[in-house]
Short mmCIF file of C-alpha atoms in Angstrom, two decimals:
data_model
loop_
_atom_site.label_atom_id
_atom_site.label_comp_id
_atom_site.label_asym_id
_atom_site.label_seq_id
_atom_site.Cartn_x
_atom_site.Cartn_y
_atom_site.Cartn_z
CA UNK A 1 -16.72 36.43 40.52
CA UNK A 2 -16.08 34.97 43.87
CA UNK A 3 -14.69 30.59 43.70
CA UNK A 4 -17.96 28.22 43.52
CA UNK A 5 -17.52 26.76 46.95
CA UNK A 6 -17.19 22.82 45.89
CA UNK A 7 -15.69 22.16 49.07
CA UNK A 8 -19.71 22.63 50.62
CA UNK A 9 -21.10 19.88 48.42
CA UNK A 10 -22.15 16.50 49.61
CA UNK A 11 -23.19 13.71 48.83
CA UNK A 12 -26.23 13.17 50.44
CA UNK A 13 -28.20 10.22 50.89
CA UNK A 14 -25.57 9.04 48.84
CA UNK A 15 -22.90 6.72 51.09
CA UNK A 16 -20.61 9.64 52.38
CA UNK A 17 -16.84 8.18 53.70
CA UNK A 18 -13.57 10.56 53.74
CA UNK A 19 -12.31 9.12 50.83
CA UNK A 20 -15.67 9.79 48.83
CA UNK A 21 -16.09 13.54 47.19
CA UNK A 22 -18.87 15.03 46.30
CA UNK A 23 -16.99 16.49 42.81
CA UNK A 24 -13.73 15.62 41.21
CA UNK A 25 -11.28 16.81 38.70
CA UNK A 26 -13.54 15.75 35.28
CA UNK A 27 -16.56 18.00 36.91
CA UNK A 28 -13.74 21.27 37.04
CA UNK A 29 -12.42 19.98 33.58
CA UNK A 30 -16.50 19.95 32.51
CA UNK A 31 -17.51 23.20 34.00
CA UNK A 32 -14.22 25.38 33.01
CA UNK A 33 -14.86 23.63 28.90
CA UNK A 34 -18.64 25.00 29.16
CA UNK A 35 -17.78 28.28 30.05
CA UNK A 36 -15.56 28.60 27.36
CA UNK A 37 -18.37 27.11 24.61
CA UNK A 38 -21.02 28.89 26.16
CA UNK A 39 -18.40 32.37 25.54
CA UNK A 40 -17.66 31.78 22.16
CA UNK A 41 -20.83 30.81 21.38
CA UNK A 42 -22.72 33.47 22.87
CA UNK A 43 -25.12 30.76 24.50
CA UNK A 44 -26.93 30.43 27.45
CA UNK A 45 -28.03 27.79 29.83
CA UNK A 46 -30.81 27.05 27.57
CA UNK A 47 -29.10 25.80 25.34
CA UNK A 48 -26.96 23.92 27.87
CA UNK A 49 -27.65 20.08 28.97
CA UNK A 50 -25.35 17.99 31.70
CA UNK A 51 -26.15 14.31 32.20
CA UNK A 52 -24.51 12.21 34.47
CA UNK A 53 -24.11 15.06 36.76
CA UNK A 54 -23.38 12.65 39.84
CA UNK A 55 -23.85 15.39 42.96
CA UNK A 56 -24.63 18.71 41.10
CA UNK A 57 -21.19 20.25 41.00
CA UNK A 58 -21.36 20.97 37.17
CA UNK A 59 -25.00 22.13 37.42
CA UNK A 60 -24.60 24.51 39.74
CA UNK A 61 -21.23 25.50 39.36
CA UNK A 62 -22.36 26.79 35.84
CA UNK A 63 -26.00 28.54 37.28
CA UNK A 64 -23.86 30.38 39.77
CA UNK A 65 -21.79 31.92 36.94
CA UNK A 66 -25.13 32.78 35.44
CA UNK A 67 -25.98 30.30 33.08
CA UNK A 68 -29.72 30.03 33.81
CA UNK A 69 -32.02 27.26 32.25
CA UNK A 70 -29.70 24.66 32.53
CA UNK A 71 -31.29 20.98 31.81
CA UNK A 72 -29.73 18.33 33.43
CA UNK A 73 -29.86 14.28 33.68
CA UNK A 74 -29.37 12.27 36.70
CA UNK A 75 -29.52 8.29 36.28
CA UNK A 76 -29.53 8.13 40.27
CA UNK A 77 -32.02 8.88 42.73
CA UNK A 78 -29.40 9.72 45.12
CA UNK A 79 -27.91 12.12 42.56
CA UNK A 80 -31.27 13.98 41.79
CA UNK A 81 -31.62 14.29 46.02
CA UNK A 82 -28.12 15.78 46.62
CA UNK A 83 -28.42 17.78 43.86
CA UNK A 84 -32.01 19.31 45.15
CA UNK A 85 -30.08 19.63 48.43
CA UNK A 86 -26.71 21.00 48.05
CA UNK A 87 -28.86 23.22 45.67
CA UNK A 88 -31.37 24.45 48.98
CA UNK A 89 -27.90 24.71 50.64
CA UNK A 90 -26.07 26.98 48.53
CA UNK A 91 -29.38 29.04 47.20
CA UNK A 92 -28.93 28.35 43.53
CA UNK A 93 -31.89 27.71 41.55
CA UNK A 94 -32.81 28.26 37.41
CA UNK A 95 -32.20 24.63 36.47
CA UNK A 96 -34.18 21.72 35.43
CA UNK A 97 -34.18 18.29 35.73
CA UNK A 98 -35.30 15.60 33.02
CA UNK A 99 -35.06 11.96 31.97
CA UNK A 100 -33.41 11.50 29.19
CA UNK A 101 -35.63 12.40 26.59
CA UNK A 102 -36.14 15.12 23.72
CA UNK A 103 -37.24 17.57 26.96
CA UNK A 104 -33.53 17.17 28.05
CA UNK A 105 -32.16 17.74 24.85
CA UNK A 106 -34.37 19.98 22.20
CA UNK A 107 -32.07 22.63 20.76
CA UNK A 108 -29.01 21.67 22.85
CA UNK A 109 -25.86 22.95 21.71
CA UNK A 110 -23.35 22.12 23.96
CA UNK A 111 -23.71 18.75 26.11
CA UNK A 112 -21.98 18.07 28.91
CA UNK A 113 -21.41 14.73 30.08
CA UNK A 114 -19.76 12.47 33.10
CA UNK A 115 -18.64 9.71 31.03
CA UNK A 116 -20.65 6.09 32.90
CA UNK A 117 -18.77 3.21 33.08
CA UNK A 118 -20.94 1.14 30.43
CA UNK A 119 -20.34 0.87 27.11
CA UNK A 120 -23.64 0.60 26.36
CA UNK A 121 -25.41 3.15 28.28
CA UNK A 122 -22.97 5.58 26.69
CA UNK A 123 -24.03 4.26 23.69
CA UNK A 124 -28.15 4.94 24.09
CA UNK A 125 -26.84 8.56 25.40
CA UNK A 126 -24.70 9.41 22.58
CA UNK A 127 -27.69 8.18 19.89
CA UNK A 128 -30.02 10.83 21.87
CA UNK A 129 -27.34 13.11 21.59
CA UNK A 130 -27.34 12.97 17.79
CA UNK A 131 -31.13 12.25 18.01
CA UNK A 132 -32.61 15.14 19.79
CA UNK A 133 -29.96 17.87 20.44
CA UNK A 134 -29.48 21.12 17.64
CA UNK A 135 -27.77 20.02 14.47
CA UNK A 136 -24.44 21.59 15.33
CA UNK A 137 -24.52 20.20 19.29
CA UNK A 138 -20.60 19.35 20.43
CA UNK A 139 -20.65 16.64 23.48
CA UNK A 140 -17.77 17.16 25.85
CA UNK A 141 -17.45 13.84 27.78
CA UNK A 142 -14.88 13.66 30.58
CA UNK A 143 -13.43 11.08 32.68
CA UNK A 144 -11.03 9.90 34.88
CA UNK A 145 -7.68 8.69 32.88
CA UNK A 146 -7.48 5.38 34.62
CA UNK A 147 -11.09 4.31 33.89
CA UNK A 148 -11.14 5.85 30.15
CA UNK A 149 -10.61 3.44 27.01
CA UNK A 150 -10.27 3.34 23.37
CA UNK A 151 -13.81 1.42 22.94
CA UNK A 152 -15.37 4.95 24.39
CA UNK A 153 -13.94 6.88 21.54
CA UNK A 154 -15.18 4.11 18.94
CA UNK A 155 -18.71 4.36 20.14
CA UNK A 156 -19.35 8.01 20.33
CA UNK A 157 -17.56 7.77 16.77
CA UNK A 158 -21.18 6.02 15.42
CA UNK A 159 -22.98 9.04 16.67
CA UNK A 160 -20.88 11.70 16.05
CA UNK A 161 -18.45 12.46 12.74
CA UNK A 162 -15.45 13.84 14.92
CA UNK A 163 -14.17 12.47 17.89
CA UNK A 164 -11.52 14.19 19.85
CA UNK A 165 -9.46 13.14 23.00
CA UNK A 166 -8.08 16.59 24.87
CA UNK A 167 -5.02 16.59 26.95
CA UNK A 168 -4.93 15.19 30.32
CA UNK A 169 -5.12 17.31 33.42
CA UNK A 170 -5.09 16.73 37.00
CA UNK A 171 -5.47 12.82 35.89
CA UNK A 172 -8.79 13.24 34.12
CA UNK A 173 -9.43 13.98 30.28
CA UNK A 174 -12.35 15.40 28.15
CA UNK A 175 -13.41 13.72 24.68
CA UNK A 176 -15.06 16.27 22.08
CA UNK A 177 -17.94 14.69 19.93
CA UNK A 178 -18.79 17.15 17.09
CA UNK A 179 -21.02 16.79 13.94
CA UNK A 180 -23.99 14.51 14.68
CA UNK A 181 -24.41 11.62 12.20
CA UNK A 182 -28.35 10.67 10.99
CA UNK A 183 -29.59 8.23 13.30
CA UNK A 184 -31.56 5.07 12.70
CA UNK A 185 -35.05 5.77 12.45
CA UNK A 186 -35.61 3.69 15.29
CA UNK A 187 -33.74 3.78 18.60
CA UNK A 188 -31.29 1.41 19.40
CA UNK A 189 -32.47 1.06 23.25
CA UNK A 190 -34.17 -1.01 24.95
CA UNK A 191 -32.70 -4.20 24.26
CA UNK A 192 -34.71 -7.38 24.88
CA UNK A 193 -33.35 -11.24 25.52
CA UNK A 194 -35.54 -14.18 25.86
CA UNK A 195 -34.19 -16.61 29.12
CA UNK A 196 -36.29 -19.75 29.12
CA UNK A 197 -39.73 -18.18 29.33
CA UNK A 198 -38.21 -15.08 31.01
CA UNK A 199 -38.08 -11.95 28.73
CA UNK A 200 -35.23 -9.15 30.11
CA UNK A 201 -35.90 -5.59 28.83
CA UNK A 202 -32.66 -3.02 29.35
CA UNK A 203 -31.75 0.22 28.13
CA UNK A 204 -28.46 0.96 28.01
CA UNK A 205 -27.23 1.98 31.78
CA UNK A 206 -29.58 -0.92 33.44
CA UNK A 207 -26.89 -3.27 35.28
CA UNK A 208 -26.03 -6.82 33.05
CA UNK A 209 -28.42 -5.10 30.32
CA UNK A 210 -30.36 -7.76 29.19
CA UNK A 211 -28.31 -10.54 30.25
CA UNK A 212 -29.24 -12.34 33.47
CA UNK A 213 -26.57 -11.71 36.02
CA UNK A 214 -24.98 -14.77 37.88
CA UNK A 215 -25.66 -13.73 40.91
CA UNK A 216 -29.83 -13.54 40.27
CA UNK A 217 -29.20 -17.00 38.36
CA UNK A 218 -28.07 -18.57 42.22
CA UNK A 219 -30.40 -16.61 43.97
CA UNK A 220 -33.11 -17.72 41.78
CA UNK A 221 -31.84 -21.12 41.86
CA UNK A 222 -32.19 -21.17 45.48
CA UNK A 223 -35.77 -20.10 45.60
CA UNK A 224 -36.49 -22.66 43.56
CA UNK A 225 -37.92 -20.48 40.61
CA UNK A 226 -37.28 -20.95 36.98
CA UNK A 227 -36.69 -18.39 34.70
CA UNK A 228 -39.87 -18.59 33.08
CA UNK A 229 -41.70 -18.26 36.74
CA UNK A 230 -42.73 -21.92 37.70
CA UNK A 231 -41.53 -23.55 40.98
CA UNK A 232 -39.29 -26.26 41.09
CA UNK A 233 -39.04 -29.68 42.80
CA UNK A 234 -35.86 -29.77 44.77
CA UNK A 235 -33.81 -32.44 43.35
CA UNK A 236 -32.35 -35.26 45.41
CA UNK A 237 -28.62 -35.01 46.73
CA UNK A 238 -26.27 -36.28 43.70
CA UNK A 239 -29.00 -36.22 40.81
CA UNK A 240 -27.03 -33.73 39.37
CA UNK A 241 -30.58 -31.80 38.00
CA UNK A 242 -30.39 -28.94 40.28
CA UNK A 243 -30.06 -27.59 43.81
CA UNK A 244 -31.14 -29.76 46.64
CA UNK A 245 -31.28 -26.53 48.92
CA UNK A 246 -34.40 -24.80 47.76
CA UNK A 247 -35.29 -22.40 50.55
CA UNK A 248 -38.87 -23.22 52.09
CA UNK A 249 -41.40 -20.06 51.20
CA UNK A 250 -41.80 -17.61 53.92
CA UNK A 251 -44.69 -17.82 56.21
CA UNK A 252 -47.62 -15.79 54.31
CA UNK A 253 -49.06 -12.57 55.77
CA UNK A 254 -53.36 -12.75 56.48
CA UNK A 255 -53.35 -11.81 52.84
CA UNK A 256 -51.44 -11.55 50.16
CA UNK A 257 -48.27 -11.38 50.42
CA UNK A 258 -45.84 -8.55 50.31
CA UNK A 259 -42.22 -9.17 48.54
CA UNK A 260 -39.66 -5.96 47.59
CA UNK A 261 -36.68 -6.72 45.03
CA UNK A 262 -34.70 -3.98 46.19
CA UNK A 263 -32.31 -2.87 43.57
CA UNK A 264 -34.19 -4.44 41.29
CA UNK A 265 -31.89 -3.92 37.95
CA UNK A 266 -34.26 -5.03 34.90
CA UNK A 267 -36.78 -6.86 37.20
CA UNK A 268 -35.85 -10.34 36.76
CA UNK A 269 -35.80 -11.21 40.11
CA UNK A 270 -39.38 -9.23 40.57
CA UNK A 271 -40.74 -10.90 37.78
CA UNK A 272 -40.08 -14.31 38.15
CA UNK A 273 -41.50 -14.24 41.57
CA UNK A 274 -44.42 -12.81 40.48
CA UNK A 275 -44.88 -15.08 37.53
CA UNK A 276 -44.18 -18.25 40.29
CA UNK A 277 -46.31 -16.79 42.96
CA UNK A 278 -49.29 -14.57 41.20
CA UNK A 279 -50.97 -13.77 44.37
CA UNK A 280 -48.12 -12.11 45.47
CA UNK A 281 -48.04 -8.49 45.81
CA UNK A 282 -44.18 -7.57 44.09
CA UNK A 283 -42.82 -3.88 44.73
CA UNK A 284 -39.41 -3.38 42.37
CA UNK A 285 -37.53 -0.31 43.30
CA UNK A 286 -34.29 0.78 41.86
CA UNK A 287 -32.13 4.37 42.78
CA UNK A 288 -31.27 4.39 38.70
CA UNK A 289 -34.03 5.51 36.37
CA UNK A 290 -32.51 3.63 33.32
CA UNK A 291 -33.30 0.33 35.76
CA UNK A 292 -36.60 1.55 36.56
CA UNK A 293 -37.37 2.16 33.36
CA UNK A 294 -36.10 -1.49 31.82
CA UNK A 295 -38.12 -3.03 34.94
CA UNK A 296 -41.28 -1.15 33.79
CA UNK A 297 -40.48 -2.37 30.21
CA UNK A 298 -39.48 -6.17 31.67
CA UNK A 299 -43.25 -6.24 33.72
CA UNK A 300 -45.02 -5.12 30.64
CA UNK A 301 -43.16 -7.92 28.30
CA UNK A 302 -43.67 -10.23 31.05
CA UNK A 303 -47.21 -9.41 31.60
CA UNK A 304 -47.53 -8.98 35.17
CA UNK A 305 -48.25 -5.68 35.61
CA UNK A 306 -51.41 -6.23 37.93
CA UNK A 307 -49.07 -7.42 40.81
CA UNK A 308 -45.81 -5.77 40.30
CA UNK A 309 -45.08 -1.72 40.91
CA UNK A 310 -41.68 -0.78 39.89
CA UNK A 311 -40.80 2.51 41.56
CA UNK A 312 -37.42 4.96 41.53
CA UNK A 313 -36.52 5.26 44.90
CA UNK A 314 -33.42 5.05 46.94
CA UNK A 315 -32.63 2.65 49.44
CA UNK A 316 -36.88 1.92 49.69
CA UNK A 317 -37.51 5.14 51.53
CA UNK A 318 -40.83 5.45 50.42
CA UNK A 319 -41.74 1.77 51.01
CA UNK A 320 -43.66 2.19 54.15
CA UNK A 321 -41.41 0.54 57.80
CA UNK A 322 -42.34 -3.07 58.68
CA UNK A 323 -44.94 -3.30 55.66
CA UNK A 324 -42.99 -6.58 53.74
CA UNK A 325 -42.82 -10.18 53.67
CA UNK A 326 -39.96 -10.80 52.12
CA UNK A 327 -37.00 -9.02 50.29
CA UNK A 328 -35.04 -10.00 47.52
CA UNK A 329 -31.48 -8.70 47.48
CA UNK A 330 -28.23 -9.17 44.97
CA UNK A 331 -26.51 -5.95 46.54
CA UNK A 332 -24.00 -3.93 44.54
CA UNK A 333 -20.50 -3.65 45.74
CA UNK A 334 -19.23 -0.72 43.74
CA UNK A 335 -20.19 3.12 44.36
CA UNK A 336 -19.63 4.14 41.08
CA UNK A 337 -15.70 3.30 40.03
CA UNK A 338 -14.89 2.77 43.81
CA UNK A 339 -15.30 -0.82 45.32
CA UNK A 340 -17.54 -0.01 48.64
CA UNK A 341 -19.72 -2.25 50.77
CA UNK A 342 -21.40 0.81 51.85
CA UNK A 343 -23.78 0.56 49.23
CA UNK A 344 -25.30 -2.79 50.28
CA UNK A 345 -25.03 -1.78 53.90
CA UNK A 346 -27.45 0.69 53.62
CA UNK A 347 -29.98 -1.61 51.43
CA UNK A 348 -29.13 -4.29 54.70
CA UNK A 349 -30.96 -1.62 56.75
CA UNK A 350 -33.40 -0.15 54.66
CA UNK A 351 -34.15 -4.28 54.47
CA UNK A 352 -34.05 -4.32 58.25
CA UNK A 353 -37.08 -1.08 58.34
CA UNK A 354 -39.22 -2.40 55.79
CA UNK A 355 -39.58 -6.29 56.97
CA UNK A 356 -42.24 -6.86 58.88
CA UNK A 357 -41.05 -9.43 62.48
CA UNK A 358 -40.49 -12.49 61.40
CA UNK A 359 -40.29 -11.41 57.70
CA UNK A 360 -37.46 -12.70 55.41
CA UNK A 361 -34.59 -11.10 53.36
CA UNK A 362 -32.97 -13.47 50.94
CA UNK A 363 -29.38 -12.11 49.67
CA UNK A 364 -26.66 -13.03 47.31
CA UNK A 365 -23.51 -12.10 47.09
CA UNK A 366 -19.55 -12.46 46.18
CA UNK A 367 -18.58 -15.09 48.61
CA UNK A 368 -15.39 -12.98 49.34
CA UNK A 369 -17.60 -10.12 51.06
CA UNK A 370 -18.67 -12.60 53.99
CA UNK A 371 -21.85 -10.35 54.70
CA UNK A 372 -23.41 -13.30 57.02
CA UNK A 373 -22.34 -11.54 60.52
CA UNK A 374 -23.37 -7.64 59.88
CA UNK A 375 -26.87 -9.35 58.23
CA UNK A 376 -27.20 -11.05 61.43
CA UNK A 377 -26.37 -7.83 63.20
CA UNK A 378 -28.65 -6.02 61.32
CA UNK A 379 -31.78 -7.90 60.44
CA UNK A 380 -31.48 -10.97 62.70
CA UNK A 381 -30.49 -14.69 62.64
CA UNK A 382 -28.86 -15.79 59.34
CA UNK A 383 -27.84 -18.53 57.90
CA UNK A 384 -25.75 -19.86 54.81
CA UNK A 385 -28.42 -21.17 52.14
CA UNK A 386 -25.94 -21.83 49.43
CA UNK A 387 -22.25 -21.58 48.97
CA UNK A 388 -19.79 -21.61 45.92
CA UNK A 389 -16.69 -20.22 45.41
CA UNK A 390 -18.26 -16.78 43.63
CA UNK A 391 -21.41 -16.59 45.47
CA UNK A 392 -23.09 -16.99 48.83
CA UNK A 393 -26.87 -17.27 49.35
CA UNK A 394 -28.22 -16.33 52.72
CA UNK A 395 -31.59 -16.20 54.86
CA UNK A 396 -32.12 -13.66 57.38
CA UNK A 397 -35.00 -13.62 59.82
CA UNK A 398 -36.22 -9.92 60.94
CA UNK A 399 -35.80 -9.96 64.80
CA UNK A 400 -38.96 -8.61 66.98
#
């Protein structure tokens, strides 16, 4: 059987930079592990899963070698497009794609998985693991050495009876959970925190969970919003109460208003607008599902689902081009393990397509970044709202 050409993946709409592959040494360590189960087992891809499959190299590196039925989960909307593509590309089909759910998982006996860099959201996947998958499932979790620790081991240990760490290749490593335990009766995930009148929903791979992250504590801070959704008075220099740099509310459309948290994590930011501004019309749209789906859960809690539609989407590309009032932004700075800007570059000009002329995007970010000049570049004037030594607050003004 001819090499599965990895080389030909990509990465697609997924930032794509020299030093970013589409697969690494964990996916070969993954894929070369299944064949062997699937062999001595005498299984096939039916009774396969892969979650966390970041570009489709596992995927369809195993349907090539004729494992066909393979179910696989994608957090990423990026993920689940590249996959669909490289897949058109290299004319492999006879998989399926699921959320992570009993569809992903029923009768699973071998689960392969990319190990994510939360605690937590490894957590809620091992517990479905044990939940849903065939009594004698084995999870094979790999990862990069450098970003692997003890804690990982511990946590699949309260899903799974026996916990192995394999030797190291090629400076990535595979864990083998075997023996499901007997789950609680009821799921561990979502998680739910009250902030003053503000309740946060998360399941486990939602960024912050169901903390609220500094950087949407400043940005909120500067819109003058509380967490619970009411508008603040801006407090006099020195009273030592609160900001004294509350940004004045955009100019309102004819009607309502139209205002996209992009990247909206659990919805906090989407929320509390809407709860301070209920004629607004709030889109919250996320590229990971486990977001989505804690931003779904946050609106419900919250009750303002009549104005706010949370969507899965990446980068906005189905919000419609100069359609929005405002944006709310607290941009991510990692792609994955890697520190990148690319990733809030391209939400800077998905930003600059879906603001309207004259329509304003409101971003926060670590100060050391200094975003101001390629946000004026891209949307239009800028300027400095806030400024501390962790985060920077800034307004930018869609050009005509």
């Amino acid at each position: 059987m001819p090499e599965f050409p990895y080389s030909r993946l990509r990465r697609w709409p997924d930032v794509e930079a020299e030093n970013l592959q589409a697969y690494d040494a964990t996916d070969l360590l993954l894929v070369d592990r299944a064949l062997a189960l699937a062999a001595e087992r005498g299984l096939d891809g039916s009774e396969i899963a892969v979650i966390g499959d970041e570009y489709g190299a596992i995927t369809l590196s195993l349907t090539d070698a004729g494992l066909r039925g393979i179910r696989v989960h994608q957090d990423l909307a990026t993920g689940r497009r590249a996959l669909a593509r490289n897949a058109a590309e290299l004319g492999i089909d006879g998989f399926s794609a699921h959320e992570l759910a009993p569809s992903l998982l029923d009768g699973a006996r071998v689960v392969l998985l990319q190990l994510p860099k939360a605690l937590a959201e490894l957590e809620e996947i091992a517990d479905a693991v044990a939940r849903w998958a065939a009594t004698d499932a084995v999870l094979v979790a790999g990862g990069r050495v450098k970003h692997m620790t003890l804690a990982q081991n511990e946590v699949l240990g309260r899903s799974f009876g026996v916990v192995q760490a394999q030797r190291a290749e090629r400076k990535s490593r595979l864990i083998v959970a075997s023996e499901p335990k007997e789950v609680p009766v009821v799921s561990p995930f979502p998680v739910t925190a009250e902030h003053e009148g503000l309740t946060l929903v998360a399941h486990g791979g939602a960024f912050a969970g169901a903390k609220l992250d500094i950087g949407t504590r400043v940005l909120l801070d500067v819109l003058g919003v509380s967490r619970g959704g009411a508008l603040r008075q801006a407090q006099g220099p020195g009273s030592g109460e609160g900001p004294s740099w509350v940004a004045e509310p955009v100019e309102a459309s004819p009607t309502s208003p139209t205002v996209l948290d992009l990247g909206c994590g659990t919805g906090a930011l989407a929320v509390s607008y809407a709860l301070a501004h209920p004629d607004a019309r709030v889109i919250a749209t996320d590229r990971s599902a486990a977001a989505v789906a804690s931003a779904r859960a946050t609106v419900a809690a919250n009750g303002v689902a009549d104005c706010v539609t949370v969507t899965h989407d990446d980068a906005a590309s189905e919000v419609p081009t100069a359609s929005v009032d405002v944006v709310l932004l607290n941009p991510p700075f990692h792609l994955g393990a890697s520190v990148h800007t690319g990733a809030a570059t391209r939400l800077f000009e998905a930003s600059a397509r879906v603001l309207r002329p004259g329509g304003e995007l409101l971003t926060v970010f670590n100060s050391s970044l200094g975003y101001r000049s390629e946000l004026t570049r891209l949307i239009g004037p800028t300027e400095q709202l806030h400024r501390t030594p962790k985060f920077t607050v800034t307004r930018s003004i869609r050009r005509s």
